[in-house]
Structures are given as structure tokens and as C-alpha cells.
Tab-separated table of C-alpha atoms and ligand atoms in Angstrom:
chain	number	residue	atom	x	y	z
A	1	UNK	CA	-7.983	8.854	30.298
A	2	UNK	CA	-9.450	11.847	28.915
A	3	UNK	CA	-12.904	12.124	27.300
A	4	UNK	CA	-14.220	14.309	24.845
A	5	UNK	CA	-17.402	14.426	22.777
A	6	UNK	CA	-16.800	13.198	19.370
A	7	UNK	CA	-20.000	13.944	17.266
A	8	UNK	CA	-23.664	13.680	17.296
A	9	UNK	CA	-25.924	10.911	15.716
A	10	UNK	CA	-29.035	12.201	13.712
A	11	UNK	CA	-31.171	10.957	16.569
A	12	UNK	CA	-29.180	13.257	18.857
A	13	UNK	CA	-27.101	11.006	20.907
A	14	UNK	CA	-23.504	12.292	21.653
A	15	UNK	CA	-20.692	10.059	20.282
A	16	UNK	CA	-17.686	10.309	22.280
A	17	UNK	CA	-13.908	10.027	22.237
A	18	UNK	CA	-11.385	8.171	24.575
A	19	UNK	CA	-8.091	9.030	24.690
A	20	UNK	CA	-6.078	6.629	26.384
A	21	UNK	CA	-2.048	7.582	27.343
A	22	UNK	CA	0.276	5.368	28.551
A	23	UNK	CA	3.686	5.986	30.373
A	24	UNK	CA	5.742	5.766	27.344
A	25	UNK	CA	3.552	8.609	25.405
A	26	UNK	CA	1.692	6.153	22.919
A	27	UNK	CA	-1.796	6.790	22.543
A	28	UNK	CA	-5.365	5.216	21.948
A	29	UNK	CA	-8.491	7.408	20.562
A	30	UNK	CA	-11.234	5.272	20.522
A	31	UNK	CA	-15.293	6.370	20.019
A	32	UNK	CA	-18.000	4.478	21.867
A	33	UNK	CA	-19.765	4.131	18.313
A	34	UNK	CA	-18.620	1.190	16.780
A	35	UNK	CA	-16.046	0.765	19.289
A	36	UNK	CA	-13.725	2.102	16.741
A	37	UNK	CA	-10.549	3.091	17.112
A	38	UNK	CA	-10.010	6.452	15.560
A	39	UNK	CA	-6.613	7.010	15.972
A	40	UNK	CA	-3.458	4.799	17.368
A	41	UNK	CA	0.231	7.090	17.803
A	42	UNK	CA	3.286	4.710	18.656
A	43	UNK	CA	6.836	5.436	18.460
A	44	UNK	CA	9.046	5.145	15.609
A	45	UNK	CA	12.778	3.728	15.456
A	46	UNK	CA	13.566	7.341	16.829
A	47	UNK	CA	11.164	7.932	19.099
A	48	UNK	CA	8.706	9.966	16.775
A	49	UNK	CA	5.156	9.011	17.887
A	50	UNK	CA	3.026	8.629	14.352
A	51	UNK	CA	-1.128	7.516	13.781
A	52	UNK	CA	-0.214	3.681	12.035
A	53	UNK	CA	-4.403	3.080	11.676
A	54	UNK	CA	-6.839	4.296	8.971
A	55	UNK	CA	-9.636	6.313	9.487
A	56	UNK	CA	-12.231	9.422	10.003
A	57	UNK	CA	-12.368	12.719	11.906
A	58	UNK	CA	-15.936	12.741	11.866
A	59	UNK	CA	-19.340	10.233	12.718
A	60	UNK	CA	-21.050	11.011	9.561
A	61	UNK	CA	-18.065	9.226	7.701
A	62	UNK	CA	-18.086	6.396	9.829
A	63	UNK	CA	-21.798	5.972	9.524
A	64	UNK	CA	-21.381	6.485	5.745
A	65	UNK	CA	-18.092	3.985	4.903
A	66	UNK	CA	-18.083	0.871	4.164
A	67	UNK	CA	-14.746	-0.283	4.911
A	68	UNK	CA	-15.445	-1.203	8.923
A	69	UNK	CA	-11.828	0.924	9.848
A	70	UNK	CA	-10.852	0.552	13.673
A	71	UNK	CA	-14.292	-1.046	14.353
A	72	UNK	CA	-15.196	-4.326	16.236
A	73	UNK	CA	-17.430	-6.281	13.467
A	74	UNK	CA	-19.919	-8.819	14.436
A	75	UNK	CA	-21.740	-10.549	15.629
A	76	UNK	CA	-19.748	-12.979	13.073
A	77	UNK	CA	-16.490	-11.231	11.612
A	78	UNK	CA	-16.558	-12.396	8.307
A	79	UNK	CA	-18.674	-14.326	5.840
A	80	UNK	CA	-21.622	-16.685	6.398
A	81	UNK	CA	-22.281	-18.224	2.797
A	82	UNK	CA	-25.942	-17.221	1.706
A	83	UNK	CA	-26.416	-15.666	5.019
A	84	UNK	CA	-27.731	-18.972	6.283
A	85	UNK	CA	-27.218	-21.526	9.084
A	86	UNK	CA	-28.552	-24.159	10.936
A	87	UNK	CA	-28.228	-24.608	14.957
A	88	UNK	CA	-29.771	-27.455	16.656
A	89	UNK	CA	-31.976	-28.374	13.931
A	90	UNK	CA	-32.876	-24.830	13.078
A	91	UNK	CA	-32.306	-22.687	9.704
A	92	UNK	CA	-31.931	-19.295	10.551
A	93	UNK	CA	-31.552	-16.824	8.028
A	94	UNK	CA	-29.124	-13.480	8.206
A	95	UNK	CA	-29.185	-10.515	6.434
A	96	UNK	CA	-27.590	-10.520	2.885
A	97	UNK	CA	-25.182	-7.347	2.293
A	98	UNK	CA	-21.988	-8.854	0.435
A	99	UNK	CA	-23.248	-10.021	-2.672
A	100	UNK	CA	-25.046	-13.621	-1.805
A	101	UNK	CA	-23.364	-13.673	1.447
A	102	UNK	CA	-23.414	-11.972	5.166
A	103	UNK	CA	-20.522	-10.243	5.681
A	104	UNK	CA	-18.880	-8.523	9.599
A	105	UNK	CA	-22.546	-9.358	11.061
A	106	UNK	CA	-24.502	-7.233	8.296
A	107	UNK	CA	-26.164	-4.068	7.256
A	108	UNK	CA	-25.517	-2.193	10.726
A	109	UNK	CA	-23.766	-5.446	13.103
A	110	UNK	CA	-21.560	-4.035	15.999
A	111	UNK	CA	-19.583	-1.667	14.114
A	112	UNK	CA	-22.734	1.079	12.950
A	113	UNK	CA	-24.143	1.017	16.788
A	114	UNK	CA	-23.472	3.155	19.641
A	115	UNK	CA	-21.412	0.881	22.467
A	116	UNK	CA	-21.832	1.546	25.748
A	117	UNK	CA	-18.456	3.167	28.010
A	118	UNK	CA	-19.311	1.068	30.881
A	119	UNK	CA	-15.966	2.040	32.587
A	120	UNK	CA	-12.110	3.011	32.615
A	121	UNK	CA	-9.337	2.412	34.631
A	122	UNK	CA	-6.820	5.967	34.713
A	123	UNK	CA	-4.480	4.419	37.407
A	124	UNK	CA	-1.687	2.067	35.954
A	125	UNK	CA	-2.515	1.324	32.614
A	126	UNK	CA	-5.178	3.095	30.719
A	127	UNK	CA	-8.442	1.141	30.188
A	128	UNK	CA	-11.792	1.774	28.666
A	129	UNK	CA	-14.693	-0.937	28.578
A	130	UNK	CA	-17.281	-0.752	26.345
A	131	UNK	CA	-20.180	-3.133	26.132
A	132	UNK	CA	-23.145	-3.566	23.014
A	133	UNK	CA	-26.465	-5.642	23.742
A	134	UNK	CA	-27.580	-7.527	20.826
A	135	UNK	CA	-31.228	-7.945	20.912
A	136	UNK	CA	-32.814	-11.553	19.869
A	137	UNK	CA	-33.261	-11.705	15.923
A	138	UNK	CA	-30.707	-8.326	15.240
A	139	UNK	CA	-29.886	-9.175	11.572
A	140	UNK	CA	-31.205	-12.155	11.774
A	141	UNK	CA	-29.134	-13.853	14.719
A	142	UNK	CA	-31.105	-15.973	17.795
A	143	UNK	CA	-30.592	-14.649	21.461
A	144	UNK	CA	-29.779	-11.565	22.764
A	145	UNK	CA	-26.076	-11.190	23.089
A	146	UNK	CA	-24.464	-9.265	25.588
A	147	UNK	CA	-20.542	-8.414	24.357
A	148	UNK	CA	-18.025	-6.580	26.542
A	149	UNK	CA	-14.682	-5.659	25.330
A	150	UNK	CA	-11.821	-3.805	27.599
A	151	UNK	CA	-8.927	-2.047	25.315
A	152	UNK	CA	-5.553	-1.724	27.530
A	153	UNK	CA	-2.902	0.329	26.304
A	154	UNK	CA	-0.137	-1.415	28.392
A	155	UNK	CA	2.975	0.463	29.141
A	156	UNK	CA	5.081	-1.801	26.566
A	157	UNK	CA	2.972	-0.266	24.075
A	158	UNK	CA	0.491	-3.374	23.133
A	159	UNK	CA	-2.873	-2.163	22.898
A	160	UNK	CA	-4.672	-5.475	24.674
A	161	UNK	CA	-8.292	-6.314	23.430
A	162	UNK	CA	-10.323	-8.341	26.132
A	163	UNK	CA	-13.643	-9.833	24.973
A	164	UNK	CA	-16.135	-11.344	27.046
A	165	UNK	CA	-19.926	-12.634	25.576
A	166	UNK	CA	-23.013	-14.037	26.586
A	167	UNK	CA	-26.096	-14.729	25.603
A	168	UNK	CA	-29.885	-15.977	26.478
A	169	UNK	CA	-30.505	-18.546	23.855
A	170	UNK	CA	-27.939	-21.068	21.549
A	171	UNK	CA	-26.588	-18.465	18.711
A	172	UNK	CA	-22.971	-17.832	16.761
A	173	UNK	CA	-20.760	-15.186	18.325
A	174	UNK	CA	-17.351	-14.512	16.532
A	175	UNK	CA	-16.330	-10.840	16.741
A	176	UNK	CA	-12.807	-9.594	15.666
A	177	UNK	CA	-11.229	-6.021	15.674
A	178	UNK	CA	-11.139	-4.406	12.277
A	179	UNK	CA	-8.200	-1.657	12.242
A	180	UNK	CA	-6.585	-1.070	9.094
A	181	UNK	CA	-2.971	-0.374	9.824
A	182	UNK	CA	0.097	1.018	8.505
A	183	UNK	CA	2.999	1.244	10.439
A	184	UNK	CA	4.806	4.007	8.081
A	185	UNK	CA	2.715	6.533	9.635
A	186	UNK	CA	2.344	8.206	6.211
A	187	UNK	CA	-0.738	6.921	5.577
A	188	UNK	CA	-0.711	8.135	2.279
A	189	UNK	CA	1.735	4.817	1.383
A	190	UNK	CA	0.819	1.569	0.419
A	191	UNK	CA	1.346	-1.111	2.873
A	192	UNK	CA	3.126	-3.281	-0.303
A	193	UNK	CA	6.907	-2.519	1.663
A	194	UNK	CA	5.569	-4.066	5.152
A	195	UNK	CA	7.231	-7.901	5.783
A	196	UNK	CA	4.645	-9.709	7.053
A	197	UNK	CA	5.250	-13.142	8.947
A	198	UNK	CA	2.718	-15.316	10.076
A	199	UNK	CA	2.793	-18.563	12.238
A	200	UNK	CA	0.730	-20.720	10.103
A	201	UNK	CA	1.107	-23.818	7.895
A	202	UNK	CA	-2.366	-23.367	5.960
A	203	UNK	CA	-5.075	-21.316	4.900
A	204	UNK	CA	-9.129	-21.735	4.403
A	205	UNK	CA	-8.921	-21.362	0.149
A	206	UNK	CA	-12.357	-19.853	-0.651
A	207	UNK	CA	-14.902	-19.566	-3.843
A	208	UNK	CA	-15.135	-16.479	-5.880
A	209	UNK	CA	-17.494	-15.417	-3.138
A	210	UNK	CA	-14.785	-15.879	-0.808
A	211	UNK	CA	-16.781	-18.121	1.010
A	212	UNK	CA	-14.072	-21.359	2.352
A	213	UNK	CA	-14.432	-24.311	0.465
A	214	UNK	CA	-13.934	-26.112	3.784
A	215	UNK	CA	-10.643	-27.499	2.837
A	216	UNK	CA	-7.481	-26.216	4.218
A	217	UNK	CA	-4.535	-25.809	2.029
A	218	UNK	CA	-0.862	-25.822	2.616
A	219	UNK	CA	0.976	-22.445	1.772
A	220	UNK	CA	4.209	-24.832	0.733
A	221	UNK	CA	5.132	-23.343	-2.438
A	222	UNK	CA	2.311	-20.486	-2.533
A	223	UNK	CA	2.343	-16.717	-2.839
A	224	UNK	CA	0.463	-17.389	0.826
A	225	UNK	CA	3.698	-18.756	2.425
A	226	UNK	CA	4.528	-16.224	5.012
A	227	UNK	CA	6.586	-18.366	7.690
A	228	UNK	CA	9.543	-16.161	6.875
A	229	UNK	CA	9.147	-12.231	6.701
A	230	UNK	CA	8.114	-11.296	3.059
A	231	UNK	CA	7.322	-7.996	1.641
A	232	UNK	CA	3.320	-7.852	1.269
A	233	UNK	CA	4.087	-6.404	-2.393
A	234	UNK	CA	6.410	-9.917	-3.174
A	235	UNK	CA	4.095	-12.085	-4.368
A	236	UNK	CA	0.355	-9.824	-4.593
A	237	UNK	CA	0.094	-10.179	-8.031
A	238	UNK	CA	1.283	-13.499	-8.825
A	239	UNK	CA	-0.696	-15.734	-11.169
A	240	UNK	CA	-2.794	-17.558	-8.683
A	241	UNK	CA	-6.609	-18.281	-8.517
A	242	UNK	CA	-7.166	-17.430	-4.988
A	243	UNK	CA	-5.091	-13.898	-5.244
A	244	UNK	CA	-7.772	-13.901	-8.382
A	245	UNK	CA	-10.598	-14.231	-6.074
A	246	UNK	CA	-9.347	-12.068	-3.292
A	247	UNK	CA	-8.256	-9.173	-5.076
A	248	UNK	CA	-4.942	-9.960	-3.642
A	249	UNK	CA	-4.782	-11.022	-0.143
A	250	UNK	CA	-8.259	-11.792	1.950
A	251	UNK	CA	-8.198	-14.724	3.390
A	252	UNK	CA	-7.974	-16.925	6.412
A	253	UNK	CA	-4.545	-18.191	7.940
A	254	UNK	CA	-4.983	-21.242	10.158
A	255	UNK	CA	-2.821	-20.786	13.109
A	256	UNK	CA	-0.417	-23.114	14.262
A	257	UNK	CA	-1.421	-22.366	17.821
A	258	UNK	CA	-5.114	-23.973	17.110
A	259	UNK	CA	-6.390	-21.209	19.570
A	260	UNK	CA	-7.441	-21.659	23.183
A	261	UNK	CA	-4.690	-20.187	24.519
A	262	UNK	CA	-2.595	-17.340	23.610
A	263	UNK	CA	0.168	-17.180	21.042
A	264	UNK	CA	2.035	-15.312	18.897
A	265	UNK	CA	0.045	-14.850	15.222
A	266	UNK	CA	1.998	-12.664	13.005
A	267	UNK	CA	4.580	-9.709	12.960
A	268	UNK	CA	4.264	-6.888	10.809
A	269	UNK	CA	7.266	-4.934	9.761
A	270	UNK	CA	7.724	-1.893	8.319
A	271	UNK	CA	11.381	-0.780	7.604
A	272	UNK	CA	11.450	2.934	6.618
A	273	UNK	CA	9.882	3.970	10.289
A	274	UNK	CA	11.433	0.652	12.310
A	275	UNK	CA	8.237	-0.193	13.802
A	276	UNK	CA	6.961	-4.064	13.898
A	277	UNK	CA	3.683	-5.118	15.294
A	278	UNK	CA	3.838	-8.726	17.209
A	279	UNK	CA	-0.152	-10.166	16.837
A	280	UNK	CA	-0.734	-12.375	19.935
A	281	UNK	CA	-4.341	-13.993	20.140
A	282	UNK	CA	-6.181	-16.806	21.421
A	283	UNK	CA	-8.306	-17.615	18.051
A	284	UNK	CA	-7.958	-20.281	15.803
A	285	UNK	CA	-7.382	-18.103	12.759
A	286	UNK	CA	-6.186	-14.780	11.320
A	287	UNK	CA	-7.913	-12.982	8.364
A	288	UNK	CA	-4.819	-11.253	6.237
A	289	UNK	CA	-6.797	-8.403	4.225
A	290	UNK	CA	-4.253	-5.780	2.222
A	291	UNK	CA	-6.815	-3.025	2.022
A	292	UNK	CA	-8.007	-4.201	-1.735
A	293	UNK	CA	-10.679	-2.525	-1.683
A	294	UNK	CA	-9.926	0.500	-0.824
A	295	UNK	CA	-10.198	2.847	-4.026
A	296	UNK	CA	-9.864	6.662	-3.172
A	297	UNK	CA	-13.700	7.312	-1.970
A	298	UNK	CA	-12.194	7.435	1.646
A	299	UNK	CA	-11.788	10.541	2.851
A	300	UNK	CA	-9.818	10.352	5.848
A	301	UNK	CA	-7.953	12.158	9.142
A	302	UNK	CA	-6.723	15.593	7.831
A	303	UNK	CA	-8.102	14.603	4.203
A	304	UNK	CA	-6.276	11.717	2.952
A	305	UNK	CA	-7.805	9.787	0.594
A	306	UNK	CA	-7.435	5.850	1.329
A	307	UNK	CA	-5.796	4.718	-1.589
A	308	UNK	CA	-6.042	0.741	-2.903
A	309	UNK	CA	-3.614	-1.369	-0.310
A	310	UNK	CA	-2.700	1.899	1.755
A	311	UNK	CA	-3.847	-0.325	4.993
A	312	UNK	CA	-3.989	-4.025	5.850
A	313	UNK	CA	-5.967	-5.953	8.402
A	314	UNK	CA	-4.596	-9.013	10.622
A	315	UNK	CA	-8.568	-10.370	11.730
A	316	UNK	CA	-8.237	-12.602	14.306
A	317	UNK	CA	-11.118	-14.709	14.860
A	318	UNK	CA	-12.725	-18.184	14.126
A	319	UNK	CA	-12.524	-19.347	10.771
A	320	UNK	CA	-15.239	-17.581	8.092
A	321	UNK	CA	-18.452	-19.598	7.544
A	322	UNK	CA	-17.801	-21.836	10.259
A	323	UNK	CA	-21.368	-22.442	11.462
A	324	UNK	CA	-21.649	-24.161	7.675
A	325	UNK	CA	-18.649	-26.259	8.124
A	326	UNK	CA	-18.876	-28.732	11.065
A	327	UNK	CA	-15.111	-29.523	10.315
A	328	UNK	CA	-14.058	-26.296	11.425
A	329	UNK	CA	-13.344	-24.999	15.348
A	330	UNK	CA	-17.084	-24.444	16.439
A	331	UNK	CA	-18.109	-20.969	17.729
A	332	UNK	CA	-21.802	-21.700	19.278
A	333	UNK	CA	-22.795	-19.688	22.088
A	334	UNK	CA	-25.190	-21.161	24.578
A	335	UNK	CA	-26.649	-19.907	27.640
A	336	UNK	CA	-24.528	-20.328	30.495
A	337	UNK	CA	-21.242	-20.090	28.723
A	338	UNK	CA	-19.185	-17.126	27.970
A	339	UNK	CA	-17.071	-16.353	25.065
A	340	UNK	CA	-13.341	-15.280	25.697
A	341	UNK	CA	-10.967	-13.594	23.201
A	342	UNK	CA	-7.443	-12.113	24.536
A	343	UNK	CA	-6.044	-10.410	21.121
A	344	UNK	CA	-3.356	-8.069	21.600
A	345	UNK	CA	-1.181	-5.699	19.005
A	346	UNK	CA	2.437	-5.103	20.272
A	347	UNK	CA	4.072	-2.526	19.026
A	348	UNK	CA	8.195	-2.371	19.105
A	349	UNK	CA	11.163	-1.320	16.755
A	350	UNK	CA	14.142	-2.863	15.411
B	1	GLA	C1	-12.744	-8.173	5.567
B	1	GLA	C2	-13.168	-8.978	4.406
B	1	GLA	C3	-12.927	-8.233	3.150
B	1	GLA	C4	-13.605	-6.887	3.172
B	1	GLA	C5	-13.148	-6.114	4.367
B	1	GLA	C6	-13.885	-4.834	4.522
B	1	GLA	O1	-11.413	-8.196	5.770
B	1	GLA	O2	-12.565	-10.246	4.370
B	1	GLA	O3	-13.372	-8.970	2.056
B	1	GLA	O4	-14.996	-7.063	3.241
B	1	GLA	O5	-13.309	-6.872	5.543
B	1	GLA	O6	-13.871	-4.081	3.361
């Protein structure tokens, strides 16, 4: 592993960049602010190693965007609806940055702070640890929260995301990993080409604030059926109210798996470059976001502008507003007990 410094924030502190290399060449470049992950090279169908994730050459632009690329969000990945929640008999109330709603743990969450390296491993398989303390009543949340998570870039090209969590006092901790990725390695493409497959039955439908309704609804004859490898592009703009309300595709997949254990989520495939990315995780659901947002304001590595749908996002996590629907997989946090998430991106060709 090979550290460099990456940038400065405007209070001085350095910002700096981990490169991590594995056997077979594939590489990891991730910043101890935000815990982002700035860059991501992986082999092609020939060999030809190529970035496949979205994002910035510089701190400034990832304290200035607003599109959480490469970063881990929380404390709660996704939406809480009006920000509020109660936990044993308490209303707490969260900061309100995505129009009504709390959005990827709000104004500055885990992804605008500086993480601490805590430590690496350079022998085997490159590791880097790197570990935020979230103070009692940070946007809102009870109980200070301490969160660890170890990337692994293993030597059959996965890079491995190990979360571990704890806290002082009861509280909601759902973090996910936020990298925008497209497997072309021009990102200058849209992702609209990629076949996406994932192993679920149903999905969370949501309100025009995409907040779920708290039913779950059965892809069977939906433009969100994606048991069988379909283009991303198929189906996008198909007449349909949630596609309406999404923008396209931002939603919540409810795995087959039912979490606790680890199992395969989704494969990506992208067939001009051969690569496929196999999503293995542990967490009850998988947020499918196709980059609608993205408009041309990003500025990114070597000055490509982010185009709309030029990246997706495979979220996995517990399902959005959870602690506001008791019917969904809980995600409390008390003293005493520690949160796990295993999530891993495999990368391969065909
Ligand atoms: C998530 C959300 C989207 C959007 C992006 C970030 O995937 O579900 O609605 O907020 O993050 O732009």
C-alpha cells in the first residue's frame, strides 16, 4: 500500500490517498475523507486495466458535490421520511436536506468528514481500515457511534467492504458504500448498455418523495423485473409511476437472501469491455440508482463532465425509512451490540 497526500481541508488538515495493489495489477485509491473511493482500475476482457467508478481529482470537489461518489453515506444510507423517528418511546428529529426528507445521514453524515486510517495490511492482500466517531446528537442521531470499515482488494479482484459499529446509547445505524460505477471504463458513456441482474422477487415502491410506502411489490410483469440480465436502457423510460417518481431507476430491491448471511445480490454486465461485477452482501436490500441525477455540473477525473445515467449505484443496505416502518428488517443499534456488514464487488470477464 502506498500513501500519498491527497489535498488539504480549509482548516488545514491533510487529506490523504491509499493506493491499494493487488497481485493481479487491479487497483484501489481511496481518501480518508469520506472514505471515498477515488479511483477503482480492473481488467478488461483483454487484460486492459480501466477506472469503472465516478469521481474527483481534487477535495474541494468532493466537499462541493452533491452526488456522494465512492463515499460511505450514513449514518442511515438513504431516506428517513420527514427526517423523523421514534426509538423506545422517543421522537427524535434529523436534519432535513432532501426536500421534506433526510437523505445518506444529512447535510455533512459520514461522507463530508475526515475518517480516520487506523491501519493497513501490505502483506497478502492489500487492506486499509478506516474508522469515523459519530458524536451523540450529529445531525440529529442519539449516541455516539463508533464505525470501522476495512476495504480488501483480494487477489480475485473483489474489492471486500468490512463494517463493524457500535455505539453508547439505542440509535439507527445503516451505512452503505456509494460508488457510482461504470464498467466501460469510458466514463464518458451512459451506463443504459450494462445488463443488470438482480436476485430479488420485489421492491419497496415509494411516494413522489421516494419515501417506501411500506408495501413491497412484485417485479412480475414490471420494468423492475431484473431476474434475467436486461439492458439498464430496456425498460428506463417505460410508462410507469414509480420510473415517474424515480427519475428512472432509484429504488430498493428486496433480496431474496433476506440478509444475515452473505449472498450473491446482483451482476452487472457490460459487453463492449467484458467486465461483470458479481454484488455479494449480507443486507436485506439493494438500492438500484442509474445516476439520474447526474446533469453535467460534475466535473470529474481528467475533466469529464458526469453526464445524466453515465454511472449507477448497487446500495446495499437495510431497507430506506425503516425506523418508520416496524414491518421492515429492524436496524437499531444498542449498546453492547455491534453492527456487521460483509459487502463485496467482484470483478471478472466473460
Ligand atoms: C441515492 C438516492 C438517490 C440520490 C443519490 C445521490 O442513491 O436514492 O435518490 O439521492 O443517492 O444523488
Amino acid at each position: 500500500m502506498k500513501t500519498d497526500v491527497f489535498g488539504k481541508l480549509p482548516d488545514g488538515r491533510e487529506v490523504h490517498k491509499h493506493t491499494l495493489t493487488n497481485k493481479a495489477g487491479a487497483s484501489a485509491e481511496i481518501i480518508d475523507y469520506g472514505a471515498i473511493v477515488v479511483s477503482l482500475r480492473v481488467p478488461d476482457r483483454n487484460g486492459k486495466l480501466d477506472d469503472v467508478v465516478l469521481g474527483y481529482d481534487n477535495v474541494e470537489s468532493y466537499m462541493n458535490g452533491t452526488a456522494y461518489f465512492g463515499a460511505i453515506v450514513g449514518r442511515y444510507g438513504n431516506r428517513i421520511g420527514k427526517g423523523k423517528f421514534e426509538l423506545d418511546g422517543k421522537e427524535y428529529q434529523l436534519t432535513i436536506n432532501d426536500g421534506a426528507n433526510h437523505l445518506h445521514g444529512g447535510k455533512v453524515g459520514f461522507s463530508k468528514v475526515l475518517w480516520e486510517a487506523k491501519s493497513a495490511g501490505n502483506s497478502g492482500e492489500p487492506w486499509l481500515e478506516l474508522q469515523y466517531v459519530s458524536r451523540d446528537g450529529e445531525e440529529g442521531y442519539p449516541g455516539t457511534v463508533v464505525l470501522k470499515v476495512r476495504y480488501t482488494l483480494t487477489d480475485k479482484n473483489e474489492l471486500r467492504l468490512d463494517y463493524e459499529g457500535t455505539t453508547d446509547r439505542p440509535t439507527v445505524l445503516n451505512p452503505t458504500h456509494h460508488s457510482y460505477f461504470n464498467l466501460s471504463g469510458n466514463l464518458s458513456n451512459t451506463i443504459l448498455d450494462h445488463q443488470l441482474m438482480i436476485e430479488a422477487d420485489g421492491t419497496t415502491p415509494v411516494d413522489s418523495g421516494l419515501i417506501p410506502t411500506g408495501q413491497i411489490a412484485s417485479v412480475d410483469n414490471t420494468p423492475f423485473d431484473f431476474r434475467a440480465a436486461t439492458a439498464i436502457g430496456a425498460r428506463i423510460n417505460a410508462s410507469n409511476e414509480q420510473l415517474t417518481f424515480g427519475k428512472g431507476y432509484d429504488h430498493n430491491w428486496v433480496l431474496r437472501s433476506g440478509g444475515g448471511h452473505l449472498a450473491k445480490a446482483a451482476e452487472l454486465y457490460d459487453p463492449s469491455s467484458g467486465r461483470m461485477m458479481t454484488v455479494f452482501t449480507d443486507q436485506p436490500g439493494l438500492q438500484f440508482y442509474s445516476g439520474n441525477f447526474l446533469d453535467g455540473s460534475a466535473k470529474g477525473k481528467n475533466g469529464v463532465a458526469y453526464q445524466r445515467r453515465t454511472g449507477l449505484c448497487l446500495e446495499a443496505q437495510a431497507f430506506p425509512d425503516t425506523p418508520n416502518k416496524p414491518q421492515f428488517p429492524g436496524i437499531t443499534l444498542r449498546q453492547g451490540q455491534t453492527y456487521h456488514q460483509t459487502t463485496i464487488y467482484q470483478f471478472s470477464t466473460r
